mmCIF file of C-alpha atoms and ligand atoms in Angstrom:
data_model
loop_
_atom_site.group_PDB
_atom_site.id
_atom_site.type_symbol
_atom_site.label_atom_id
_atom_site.label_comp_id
_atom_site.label_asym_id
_atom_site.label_seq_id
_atom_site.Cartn_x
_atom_site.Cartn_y
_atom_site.Cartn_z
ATOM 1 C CA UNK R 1 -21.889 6.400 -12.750
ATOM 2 C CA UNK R 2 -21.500 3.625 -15.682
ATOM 3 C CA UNK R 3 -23.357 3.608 -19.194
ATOM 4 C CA UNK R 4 -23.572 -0.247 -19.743
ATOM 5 C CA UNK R 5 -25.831 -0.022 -22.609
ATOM 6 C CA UNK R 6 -24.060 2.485 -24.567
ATOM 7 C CA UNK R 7 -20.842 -0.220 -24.325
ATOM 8 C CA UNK R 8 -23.358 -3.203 -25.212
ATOM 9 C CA UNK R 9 -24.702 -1.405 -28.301
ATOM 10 C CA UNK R 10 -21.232 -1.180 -29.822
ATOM 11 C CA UNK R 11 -20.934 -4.619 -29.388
ATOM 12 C CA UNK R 12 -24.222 -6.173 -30.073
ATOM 13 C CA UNK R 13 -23.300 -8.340 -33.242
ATOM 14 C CA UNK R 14 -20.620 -10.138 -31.567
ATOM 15 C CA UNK R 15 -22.597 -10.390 -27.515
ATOM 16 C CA UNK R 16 -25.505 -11.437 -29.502
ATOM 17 C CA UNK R 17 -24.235 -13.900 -31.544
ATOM 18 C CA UNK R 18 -21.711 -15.599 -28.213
ATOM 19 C CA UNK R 19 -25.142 -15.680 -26.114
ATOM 20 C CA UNK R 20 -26.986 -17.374 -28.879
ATOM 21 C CA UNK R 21 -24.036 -20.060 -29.292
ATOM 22 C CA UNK R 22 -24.732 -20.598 -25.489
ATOM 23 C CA UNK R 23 -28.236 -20.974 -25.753
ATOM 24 C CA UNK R 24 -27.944 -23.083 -28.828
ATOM 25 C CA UNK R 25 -25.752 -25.560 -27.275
ATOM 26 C CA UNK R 26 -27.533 -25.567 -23.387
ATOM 27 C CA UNK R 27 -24.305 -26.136 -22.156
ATOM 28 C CA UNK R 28 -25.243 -23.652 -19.778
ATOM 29 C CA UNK R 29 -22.810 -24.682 -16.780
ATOM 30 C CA UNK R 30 -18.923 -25.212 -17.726
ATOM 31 C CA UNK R 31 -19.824 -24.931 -21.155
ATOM 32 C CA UNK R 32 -16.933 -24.584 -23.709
ATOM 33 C CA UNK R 33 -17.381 -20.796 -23.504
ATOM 34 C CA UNK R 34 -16.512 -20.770 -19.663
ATOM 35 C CA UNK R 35 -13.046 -22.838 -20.535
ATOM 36 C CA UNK R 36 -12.243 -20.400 -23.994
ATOM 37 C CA UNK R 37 -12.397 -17.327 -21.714
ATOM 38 C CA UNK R 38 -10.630 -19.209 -18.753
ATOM 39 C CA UNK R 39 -7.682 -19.558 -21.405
ATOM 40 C CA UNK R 40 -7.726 -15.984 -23.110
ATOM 41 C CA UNK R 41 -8.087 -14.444 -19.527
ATOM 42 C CA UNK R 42 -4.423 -16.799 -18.634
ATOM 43 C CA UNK R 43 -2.921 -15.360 -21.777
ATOM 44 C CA UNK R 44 -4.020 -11.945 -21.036
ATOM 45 C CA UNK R 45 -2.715 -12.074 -17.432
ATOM 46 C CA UNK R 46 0.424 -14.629 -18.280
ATOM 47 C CA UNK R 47 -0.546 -16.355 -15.316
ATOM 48 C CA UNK R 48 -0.907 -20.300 -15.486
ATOM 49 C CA UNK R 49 -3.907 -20.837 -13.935
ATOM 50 C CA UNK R 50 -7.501 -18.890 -13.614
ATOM 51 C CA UNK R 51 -9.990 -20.553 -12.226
ATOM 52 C CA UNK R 52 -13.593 -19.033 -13.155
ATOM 53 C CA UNK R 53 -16.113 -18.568 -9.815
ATOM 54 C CA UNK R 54 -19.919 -17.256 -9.112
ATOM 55 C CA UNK R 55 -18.479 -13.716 -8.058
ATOM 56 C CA UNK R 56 -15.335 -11.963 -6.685
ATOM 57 C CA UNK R 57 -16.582 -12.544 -3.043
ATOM 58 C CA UNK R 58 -16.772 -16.239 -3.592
ATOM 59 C CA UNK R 59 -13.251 -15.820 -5.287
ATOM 60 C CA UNK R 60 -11.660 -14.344 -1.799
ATOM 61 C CA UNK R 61 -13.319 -16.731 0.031
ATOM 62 C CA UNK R 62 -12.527 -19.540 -1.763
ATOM 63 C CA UNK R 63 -8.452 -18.618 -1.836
ATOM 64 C CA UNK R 64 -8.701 -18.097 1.832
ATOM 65 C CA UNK R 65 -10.476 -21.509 2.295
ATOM 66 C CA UNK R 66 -7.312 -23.457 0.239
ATOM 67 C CA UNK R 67 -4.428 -21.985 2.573
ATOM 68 C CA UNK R 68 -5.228 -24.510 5.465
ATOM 69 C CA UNK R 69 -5.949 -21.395 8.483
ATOM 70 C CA UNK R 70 -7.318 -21.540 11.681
ATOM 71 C CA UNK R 71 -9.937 -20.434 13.717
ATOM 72 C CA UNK R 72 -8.049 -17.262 15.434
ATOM 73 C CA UNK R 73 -5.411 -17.139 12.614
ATOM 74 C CA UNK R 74 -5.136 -13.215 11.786
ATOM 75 C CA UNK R 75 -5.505 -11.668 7.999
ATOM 76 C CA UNK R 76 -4.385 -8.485 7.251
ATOM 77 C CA UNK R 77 -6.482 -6.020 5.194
ATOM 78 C CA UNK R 78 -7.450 -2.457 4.922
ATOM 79 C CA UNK R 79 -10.081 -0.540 6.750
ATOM 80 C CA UNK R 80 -10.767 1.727 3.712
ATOM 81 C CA UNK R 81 -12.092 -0.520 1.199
ATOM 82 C CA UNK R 82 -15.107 -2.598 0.206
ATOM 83 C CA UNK R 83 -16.387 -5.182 2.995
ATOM 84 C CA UNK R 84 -15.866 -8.559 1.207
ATOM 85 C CA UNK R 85 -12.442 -8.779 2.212
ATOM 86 C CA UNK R 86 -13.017 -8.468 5.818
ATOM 87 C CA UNK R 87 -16.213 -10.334 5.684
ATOM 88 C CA UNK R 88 -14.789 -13.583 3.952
ATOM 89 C CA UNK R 89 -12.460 -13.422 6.407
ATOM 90 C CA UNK R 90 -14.669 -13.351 9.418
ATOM 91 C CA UNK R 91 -17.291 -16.017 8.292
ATOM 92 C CA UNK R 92 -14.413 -18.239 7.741
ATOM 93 C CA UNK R 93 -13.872 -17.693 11.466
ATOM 94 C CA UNK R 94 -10.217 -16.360 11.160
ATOM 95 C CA UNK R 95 -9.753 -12.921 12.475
ATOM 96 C CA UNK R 96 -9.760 -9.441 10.339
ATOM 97 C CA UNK R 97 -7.057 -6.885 11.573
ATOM 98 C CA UNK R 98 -7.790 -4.214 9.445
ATOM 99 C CA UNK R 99 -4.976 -1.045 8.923
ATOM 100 C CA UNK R 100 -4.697 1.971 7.617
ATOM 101 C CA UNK R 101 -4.454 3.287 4.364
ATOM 102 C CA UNK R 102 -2.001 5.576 2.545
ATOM 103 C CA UNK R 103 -3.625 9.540 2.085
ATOM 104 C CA UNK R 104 -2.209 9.724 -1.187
ATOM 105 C CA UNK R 105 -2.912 6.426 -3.131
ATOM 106 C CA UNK R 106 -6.096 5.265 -0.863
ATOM 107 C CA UNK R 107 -4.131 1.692 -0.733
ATOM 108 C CA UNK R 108 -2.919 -0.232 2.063
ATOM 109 C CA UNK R 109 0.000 1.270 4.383
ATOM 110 C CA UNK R 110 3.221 -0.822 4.245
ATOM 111 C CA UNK R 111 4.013 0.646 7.623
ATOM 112 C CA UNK R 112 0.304 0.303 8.895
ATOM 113 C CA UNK R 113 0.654 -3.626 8.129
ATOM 114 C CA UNK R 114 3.849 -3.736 9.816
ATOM 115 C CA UNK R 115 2.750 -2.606 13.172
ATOM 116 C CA UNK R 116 -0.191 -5.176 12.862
ATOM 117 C CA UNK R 117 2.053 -8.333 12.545
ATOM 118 C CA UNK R 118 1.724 -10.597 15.143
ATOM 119 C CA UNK R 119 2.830 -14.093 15.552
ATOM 120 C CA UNK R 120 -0.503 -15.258 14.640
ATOM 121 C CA UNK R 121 -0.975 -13.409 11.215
ATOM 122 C CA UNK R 122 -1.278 -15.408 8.646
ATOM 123 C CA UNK R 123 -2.353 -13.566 5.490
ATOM 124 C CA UNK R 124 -2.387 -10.275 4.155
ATOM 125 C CA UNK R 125 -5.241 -9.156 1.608
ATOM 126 C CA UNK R 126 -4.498 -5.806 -0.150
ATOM 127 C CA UNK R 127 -6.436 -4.570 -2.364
ATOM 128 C CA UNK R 128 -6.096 -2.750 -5.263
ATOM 129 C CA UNK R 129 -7.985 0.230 -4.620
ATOM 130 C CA UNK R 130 -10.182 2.035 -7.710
ATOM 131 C CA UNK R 131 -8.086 0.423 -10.173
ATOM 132 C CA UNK R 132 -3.975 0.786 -8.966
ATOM 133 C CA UNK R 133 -1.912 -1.327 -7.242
ATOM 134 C CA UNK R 134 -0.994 -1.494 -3.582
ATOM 135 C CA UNK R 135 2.986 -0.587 -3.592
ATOM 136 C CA UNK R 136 3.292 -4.883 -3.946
ATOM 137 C CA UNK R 137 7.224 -5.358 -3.815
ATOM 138 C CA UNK R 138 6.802 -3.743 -0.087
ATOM 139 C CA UNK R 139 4.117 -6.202 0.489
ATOM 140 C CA UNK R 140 5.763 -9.114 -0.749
ATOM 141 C CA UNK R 141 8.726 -8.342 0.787
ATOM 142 C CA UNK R 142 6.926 -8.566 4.012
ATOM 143 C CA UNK R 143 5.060 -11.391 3.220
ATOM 144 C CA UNK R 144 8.557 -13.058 2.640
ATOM 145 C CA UNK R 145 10.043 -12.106 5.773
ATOM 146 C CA UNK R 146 7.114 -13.102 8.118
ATOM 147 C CA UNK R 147 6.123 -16.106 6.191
ATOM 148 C CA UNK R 148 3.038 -14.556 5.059
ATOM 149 C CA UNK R 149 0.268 -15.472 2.398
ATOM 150 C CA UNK R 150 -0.684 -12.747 -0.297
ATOM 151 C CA UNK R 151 -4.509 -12.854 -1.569
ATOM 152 C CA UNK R 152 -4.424 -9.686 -3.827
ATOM 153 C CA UNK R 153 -7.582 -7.994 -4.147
ATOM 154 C CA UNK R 154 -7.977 -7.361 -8.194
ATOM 155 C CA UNK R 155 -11.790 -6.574 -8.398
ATOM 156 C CA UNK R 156 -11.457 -2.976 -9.489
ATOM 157 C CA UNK R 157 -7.954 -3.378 -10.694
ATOM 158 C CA UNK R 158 -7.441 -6.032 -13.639
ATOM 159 C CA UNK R 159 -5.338 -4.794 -16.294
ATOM 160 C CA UNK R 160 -3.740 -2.244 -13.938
ATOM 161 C CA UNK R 161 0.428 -3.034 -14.511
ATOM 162 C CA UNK R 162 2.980 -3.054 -11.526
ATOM 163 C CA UNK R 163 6.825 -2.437 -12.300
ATOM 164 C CA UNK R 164 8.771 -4.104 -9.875
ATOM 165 C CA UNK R 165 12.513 -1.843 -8.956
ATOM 166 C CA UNK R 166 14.631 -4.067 -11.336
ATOM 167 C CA UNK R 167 11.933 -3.593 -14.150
ATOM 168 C CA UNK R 168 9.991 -6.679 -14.225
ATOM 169 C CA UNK R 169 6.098 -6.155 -14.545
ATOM 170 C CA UNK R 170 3.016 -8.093 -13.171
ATOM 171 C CA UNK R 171 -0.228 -7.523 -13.968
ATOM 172 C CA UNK R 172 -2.910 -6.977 -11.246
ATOM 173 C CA UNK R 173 -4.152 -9.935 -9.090
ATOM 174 C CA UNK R 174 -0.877 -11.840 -10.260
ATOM 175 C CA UNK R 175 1.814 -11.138 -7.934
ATOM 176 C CA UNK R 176 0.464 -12.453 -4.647
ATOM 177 C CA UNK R 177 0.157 -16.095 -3.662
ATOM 178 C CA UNK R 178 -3.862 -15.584 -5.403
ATOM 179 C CA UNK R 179 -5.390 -12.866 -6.790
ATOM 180 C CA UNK R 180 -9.259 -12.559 -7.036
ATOM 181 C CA UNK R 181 -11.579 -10.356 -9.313
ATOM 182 C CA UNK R 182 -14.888 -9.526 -10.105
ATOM 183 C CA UNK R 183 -16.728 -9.127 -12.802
ATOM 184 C CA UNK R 184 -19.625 -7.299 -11.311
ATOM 185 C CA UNK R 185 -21.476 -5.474 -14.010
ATOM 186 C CA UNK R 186 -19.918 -1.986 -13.108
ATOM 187 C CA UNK R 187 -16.631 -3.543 -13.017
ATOM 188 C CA UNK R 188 -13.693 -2.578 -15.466
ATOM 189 C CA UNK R 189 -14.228 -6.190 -16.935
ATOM 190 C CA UNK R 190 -17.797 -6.753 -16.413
ATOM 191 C CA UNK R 191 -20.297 -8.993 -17.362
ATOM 192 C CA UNK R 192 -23.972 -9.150 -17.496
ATOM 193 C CA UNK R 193 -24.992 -10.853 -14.113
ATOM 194 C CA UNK R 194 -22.221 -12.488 -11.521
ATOM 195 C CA UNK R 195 -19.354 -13.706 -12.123
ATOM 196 C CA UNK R 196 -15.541 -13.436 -10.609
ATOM 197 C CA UNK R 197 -11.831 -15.405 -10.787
ATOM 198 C CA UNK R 198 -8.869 -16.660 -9.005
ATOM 199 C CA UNK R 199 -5.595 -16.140 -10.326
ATOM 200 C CA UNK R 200 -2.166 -18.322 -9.570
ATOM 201 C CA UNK R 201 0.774 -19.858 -10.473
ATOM 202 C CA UNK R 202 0.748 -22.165 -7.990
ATOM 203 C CA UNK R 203 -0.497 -26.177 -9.292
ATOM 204 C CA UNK R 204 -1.267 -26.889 -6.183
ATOM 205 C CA UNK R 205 -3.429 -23.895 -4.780
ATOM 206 C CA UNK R 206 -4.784 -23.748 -7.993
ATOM 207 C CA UNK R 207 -6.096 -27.419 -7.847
ATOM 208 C CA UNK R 208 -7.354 -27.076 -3.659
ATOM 209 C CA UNK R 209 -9.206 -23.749 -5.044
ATOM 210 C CA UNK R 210 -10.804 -25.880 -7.994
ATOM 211 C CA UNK R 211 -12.071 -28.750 -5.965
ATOM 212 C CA UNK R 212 -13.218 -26.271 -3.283
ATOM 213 C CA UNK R 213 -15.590 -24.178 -6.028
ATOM 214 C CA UNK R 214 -16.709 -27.516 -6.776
ATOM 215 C CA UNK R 215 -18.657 -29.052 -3.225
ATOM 216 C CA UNK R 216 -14.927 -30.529 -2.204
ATOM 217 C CA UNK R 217 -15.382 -32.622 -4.977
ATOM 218 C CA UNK R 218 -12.727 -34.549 -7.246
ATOM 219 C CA UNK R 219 -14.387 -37.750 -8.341
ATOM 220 C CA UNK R 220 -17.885 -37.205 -8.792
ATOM 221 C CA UNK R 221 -19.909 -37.365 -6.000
ATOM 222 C CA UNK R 222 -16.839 -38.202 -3.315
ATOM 223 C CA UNK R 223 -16.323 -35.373 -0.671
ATOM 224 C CA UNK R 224 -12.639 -34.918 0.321
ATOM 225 C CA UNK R 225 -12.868 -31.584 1.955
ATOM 226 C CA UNK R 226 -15.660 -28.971 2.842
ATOM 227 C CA UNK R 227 -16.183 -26.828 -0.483
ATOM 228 C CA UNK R 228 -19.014 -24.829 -2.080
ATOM 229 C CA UNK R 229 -20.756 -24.328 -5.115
ATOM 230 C CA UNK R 230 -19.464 -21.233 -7.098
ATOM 231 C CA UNK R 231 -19.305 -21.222 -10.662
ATOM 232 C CA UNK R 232 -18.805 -18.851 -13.717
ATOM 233 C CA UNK R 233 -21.608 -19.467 -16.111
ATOM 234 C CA UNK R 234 -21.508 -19.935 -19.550
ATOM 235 C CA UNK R 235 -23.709 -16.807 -20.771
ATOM 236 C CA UNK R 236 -21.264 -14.719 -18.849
ATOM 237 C CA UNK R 237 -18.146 -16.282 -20.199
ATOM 238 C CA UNK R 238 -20.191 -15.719 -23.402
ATOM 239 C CA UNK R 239 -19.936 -12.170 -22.530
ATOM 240 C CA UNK R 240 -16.720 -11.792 -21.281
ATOM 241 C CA UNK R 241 -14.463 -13.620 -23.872
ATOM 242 C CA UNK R 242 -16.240 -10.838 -25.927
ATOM 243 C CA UNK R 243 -15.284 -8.123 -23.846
ATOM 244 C CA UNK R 244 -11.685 -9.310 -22.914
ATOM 245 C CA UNK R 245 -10.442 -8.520 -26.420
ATOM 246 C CA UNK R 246 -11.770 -4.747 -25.674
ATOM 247 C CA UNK R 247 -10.526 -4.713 -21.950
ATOM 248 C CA UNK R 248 -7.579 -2.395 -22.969
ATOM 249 C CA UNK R 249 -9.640 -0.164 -25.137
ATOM 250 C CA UNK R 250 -11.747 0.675 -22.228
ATOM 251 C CA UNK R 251 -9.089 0.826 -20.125
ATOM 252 C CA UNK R 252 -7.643 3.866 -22.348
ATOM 253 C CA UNK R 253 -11.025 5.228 -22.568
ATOM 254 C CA UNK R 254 -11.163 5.496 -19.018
ATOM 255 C CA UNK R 255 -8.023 7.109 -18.647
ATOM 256 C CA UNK R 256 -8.833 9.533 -20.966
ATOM 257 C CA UNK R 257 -11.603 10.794 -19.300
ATOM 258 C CA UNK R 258 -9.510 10.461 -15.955
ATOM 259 C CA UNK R 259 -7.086 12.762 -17.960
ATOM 260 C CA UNK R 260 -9.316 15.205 -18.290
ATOM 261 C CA UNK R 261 -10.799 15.325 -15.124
ATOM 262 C CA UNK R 262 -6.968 15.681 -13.729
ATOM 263 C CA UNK R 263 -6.936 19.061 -16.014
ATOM 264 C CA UNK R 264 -9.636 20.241 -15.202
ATOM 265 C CA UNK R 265 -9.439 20.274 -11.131
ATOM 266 C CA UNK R 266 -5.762 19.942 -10.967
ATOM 267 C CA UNK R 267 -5.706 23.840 -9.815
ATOM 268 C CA UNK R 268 -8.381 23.754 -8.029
ATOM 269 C CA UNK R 269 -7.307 24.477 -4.173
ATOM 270 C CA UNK R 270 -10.845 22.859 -3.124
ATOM 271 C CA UNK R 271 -10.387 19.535 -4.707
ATOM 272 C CA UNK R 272 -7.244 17.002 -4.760
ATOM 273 C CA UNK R 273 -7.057 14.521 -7.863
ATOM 274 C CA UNK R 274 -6.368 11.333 -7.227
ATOM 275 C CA UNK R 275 -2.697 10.217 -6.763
ATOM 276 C CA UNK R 276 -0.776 7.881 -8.893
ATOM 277 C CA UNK R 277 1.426 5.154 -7.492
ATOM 278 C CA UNK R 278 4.652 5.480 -9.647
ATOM 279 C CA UNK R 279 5.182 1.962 -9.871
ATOM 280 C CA UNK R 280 1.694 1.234 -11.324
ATOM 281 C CA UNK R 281 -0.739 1.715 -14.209
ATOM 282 C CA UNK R 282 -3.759 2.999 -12.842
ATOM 283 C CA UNK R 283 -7.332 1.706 -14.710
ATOM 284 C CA UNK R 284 -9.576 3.861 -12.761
ATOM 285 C CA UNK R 285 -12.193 1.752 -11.854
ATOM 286 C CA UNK R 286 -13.351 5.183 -9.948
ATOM 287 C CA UNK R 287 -12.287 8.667 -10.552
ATOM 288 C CA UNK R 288 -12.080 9.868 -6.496
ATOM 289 C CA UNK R 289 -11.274 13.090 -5.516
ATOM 290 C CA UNK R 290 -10.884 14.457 -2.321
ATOM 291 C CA UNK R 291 -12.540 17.592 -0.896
ATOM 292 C CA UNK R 292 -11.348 20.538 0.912
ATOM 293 C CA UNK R 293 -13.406 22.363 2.574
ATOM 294 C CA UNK R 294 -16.898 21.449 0.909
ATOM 295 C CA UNK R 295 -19.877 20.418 2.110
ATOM 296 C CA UNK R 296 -20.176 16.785 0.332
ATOM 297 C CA UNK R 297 -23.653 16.299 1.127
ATOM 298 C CA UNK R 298 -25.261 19.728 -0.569
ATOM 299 C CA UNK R 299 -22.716 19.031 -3.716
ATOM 300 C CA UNK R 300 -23.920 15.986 -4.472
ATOM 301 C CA UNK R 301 -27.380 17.375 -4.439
ATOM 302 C CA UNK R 302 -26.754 19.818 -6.892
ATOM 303 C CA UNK R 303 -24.519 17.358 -8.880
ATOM 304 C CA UNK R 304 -27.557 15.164 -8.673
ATOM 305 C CA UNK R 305 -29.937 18.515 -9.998
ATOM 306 C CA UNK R 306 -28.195 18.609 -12.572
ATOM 307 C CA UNK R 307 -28.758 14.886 -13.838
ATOM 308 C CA UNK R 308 -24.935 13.841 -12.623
ATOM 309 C CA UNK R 309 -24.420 11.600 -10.070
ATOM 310 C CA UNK R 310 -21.659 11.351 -7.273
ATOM 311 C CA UNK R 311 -20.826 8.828 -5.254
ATOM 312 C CA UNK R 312 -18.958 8.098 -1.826
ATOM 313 C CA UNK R 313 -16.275 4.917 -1.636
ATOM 314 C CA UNK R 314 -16.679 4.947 1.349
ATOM 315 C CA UNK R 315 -18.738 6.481 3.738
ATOM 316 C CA UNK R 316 -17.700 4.413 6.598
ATOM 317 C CA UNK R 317 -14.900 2.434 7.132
ATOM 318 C CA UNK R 318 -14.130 -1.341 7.983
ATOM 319 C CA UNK R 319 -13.210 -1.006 11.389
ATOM 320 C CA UNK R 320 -16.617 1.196 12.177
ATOM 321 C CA UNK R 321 -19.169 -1.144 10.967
ATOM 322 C CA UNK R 322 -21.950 -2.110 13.179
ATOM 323 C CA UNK R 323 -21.010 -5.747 11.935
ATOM 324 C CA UNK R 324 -17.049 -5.326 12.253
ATOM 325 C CA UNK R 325 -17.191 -3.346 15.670
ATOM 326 C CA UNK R 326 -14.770 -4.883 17.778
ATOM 327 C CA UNK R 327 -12.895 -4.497 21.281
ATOM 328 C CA UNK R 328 -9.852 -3.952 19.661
ATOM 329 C CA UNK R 329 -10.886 -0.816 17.535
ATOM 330 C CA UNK R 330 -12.510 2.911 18.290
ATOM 331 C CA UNK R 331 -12.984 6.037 16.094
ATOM 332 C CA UNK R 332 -9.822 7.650 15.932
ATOM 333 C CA UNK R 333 -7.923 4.598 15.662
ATOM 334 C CA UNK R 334 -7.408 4.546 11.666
ATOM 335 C CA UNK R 335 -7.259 8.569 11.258
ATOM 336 C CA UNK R 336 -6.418 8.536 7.365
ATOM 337 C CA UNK R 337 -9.333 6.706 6.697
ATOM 338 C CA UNK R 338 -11.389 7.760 8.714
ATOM 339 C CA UNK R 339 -10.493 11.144 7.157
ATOM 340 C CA UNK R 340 -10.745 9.464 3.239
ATOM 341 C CA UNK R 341 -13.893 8.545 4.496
ATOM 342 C CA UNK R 342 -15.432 11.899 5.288
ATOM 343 C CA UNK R 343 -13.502 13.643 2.541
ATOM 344 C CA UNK R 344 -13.802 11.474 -0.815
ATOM 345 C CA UNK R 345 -16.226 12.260 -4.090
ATOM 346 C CA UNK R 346 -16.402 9.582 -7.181
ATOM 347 C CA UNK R 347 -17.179 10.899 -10.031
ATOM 348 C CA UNK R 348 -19.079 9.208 -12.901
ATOM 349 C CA UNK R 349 -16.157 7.282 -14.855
ATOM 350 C CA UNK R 350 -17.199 5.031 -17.538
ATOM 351 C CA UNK R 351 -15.765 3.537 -20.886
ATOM 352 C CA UNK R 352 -18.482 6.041 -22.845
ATOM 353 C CA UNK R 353 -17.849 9.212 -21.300
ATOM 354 C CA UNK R 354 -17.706 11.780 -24.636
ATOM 355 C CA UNK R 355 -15.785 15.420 -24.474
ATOM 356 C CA UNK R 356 -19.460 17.095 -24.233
ATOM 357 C CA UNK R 357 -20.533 14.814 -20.828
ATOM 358 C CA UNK R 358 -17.230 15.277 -19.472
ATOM 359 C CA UNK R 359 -17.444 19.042 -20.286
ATOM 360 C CA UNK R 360 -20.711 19.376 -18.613
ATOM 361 C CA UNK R 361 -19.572 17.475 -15.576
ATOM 362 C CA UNK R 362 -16.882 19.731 -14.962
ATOM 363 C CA UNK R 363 -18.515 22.743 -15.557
ATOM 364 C CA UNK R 364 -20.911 21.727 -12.962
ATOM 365 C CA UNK R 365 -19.098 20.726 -10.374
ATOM 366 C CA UNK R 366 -16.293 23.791 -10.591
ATOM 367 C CA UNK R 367 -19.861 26.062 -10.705
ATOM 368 C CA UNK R 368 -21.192 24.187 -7.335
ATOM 369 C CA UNK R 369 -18.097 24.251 -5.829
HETATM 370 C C1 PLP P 401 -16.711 -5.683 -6.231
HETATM 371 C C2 PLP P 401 -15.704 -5.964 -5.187
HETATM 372 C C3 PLP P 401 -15.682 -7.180 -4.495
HETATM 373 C C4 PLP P 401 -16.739 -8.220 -4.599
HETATM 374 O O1 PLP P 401 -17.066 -8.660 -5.858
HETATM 375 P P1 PLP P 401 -18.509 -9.339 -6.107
HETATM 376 O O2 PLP P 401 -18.372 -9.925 -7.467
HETATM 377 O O3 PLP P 401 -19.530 -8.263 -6.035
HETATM 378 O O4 PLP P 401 -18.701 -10.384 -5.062
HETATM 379 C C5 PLP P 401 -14.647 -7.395 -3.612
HETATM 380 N N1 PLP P 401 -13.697 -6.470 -3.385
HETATM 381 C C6 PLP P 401 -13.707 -5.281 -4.021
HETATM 382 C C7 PLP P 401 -12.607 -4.302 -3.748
HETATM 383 C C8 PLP P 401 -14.703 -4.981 -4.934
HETATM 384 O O5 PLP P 401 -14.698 -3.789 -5.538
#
């Protein structure tokens, strides 16, 4: 699905030499590098503060921890998506309401979150789904008028651009109260272990989130609230102040070879391609199509025969987890993504992907259709 080491051997020179700075210095833990790519990520993003953390689920839990909830408080989020979101929720002892999700776009549905507000909702975490935004202003609006917090979920979607109706832009992760990313390996900014951030521009979340990453810790050894330890190291800052400066690069790359895909299945009346939200860029973090009438299980075999491999985001959603199960939901209850669920293919989408892998991937699938 990826092709890390093809991406690392373009770059070797400069990853080599950024490790071996590291190394050199053994300032292994909030090391210079981890405050130089704290700074180019802020200028990247224009967003005033981005605090480095161990991973992107440490980064959700960590903004959820600084808004000051309570046991019972609701969060919003979708039931077609990744589990962190639901799960940093729950083992903070709030309560996950989980909606639906839009057919088209695979994101959160403005009208789904609407019927879910209840006087105790707190919070509502979108996420950014395979790389485009949710439709934010409708979100924020909503926030607004319900006196809502907004935690965006950037982990597969930093770099993707939202244009706002009187032409203002934001990127990803930095139009909510806090965004949060990854940088997972397989990421679209990824580094070579664990790693994640918190976006804001708020001074004062931004300084609650620090001291939480850091034991609840201000002064050194002096405990002012509950926290925990999650840091960004310096070999993967190392790494990723290296592959910031190439983030848009592989962003194009990727939606080249989403281009191509789009032309090549576009007629196709067994397969939809995926949807763009008009009022976002969209930096494919997966390229997910949606079947019609195909057995998913036997194509992936003979994908897989054939040396390609297909994945499913998701197979099951939130809401039907054996961990997640819950009074309040059944089967049935989410139909559009329970329906994504059962329907969607990802294809392998990468920053390496040449016009002779893409060709054969096409070929393949249209011949196993
Ligand atoms: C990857 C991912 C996460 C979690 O990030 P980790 O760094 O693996 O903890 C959270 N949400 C979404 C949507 C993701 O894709």
């Amino acid at each position: 699905m990826v092709d890390l080491k093809s991406q690392y051997d373009k770059i070797k020179p400069e990853i080599d030499r950024n490790i071996q700075e590291v190394i050199d210095s053994t300032a292994f833990i909030k090391g210079g590098k981890v405050v130089d790519f704290q700074k180019n990520l802020e200028n990247y993003l224009g967003i005033k503060h981005v605090i480095p953390v161990g991973n992107g689920t440490d980064a959700l839990q960590i903004a959820l921890m600084a808004l000051g909830l309570k046991a019972g408080d609701e969060v919003i989020t979708p039931t077609f998506t990744f589990i962190a979101t639901a799960e940093v929720v729950a083992l903070l002892g709030l309560t996950p309401v989980v909606v639906d999700v839009d057919f088209d776009t695979f994101n959160i549905s403005v009208e789904s979150i609407k019927r879910a507000i209840t006087p105790r909702t707190k919070a509502i975490v979108p996420v950014h789904l395979f790389g485009q935004n949710a439709d934010m202003e409708a979100i924020l609006a909503l926030a607004k008028e319900h006196n809502l917090f907004v935690i965006e979920d950037a982990c597969q979607s930093i770099g993707s651009v939202y244009t706002f109706k009187n032409g203002e832009t934001a990127q990803s992760g930095c139009m909510g109260d806090v965004g949060c990313t990854s940088f997972f390996p397989s990421k679209n900014l990824g580094c070579y272990g664990d790693g994640g951030a918190i976006f804001t521009n708020n001074d004062e979340l931004a300084q609650k989130m620090r001291v939480i990453a850091n034991h609840g810790m201000q002064v050194r050894y002096y405990h002012d609230t509950v926290g925990v330890n999650s840091r960004l190291d310096s070999i993967q800052a190392a790494v990723l102040d290296v592959k910031l400066k190439y983030l848009n690069d592989y962003i194009a790359a990727r939606q080249r070879a989403a281009a191509f895909y789009d032309n090549a299945f576009r007629n196709n009346e067994k397969l939809i391609i995926p949807s763009r939200n008009p009022n976002s860029t969209h930096v494919f973090h997966q390229y997910t199509l949606k079947l019609k009438d195909v057995d998913r299980k036997t194509l992936i075999e003979k994908l897989q025969e054939r040396g390609i491999p297909a994945m499913i985001y998701y197979p099951v959603p939130l809401h039907l987890q054996k961990a997640y199960r819950d009074e309040r939901y059944k089967n049935g209850d989410f139909p559009i993504a329970e329906r994504l669920c059962a329907c969607v293919l990802s294809l392998p989408m990468h920053t390496e992907l040449d016009a002779e892998q893409l060709n054969y991937i096409v070929e393949s699938l249209l011949s196993e259709l």
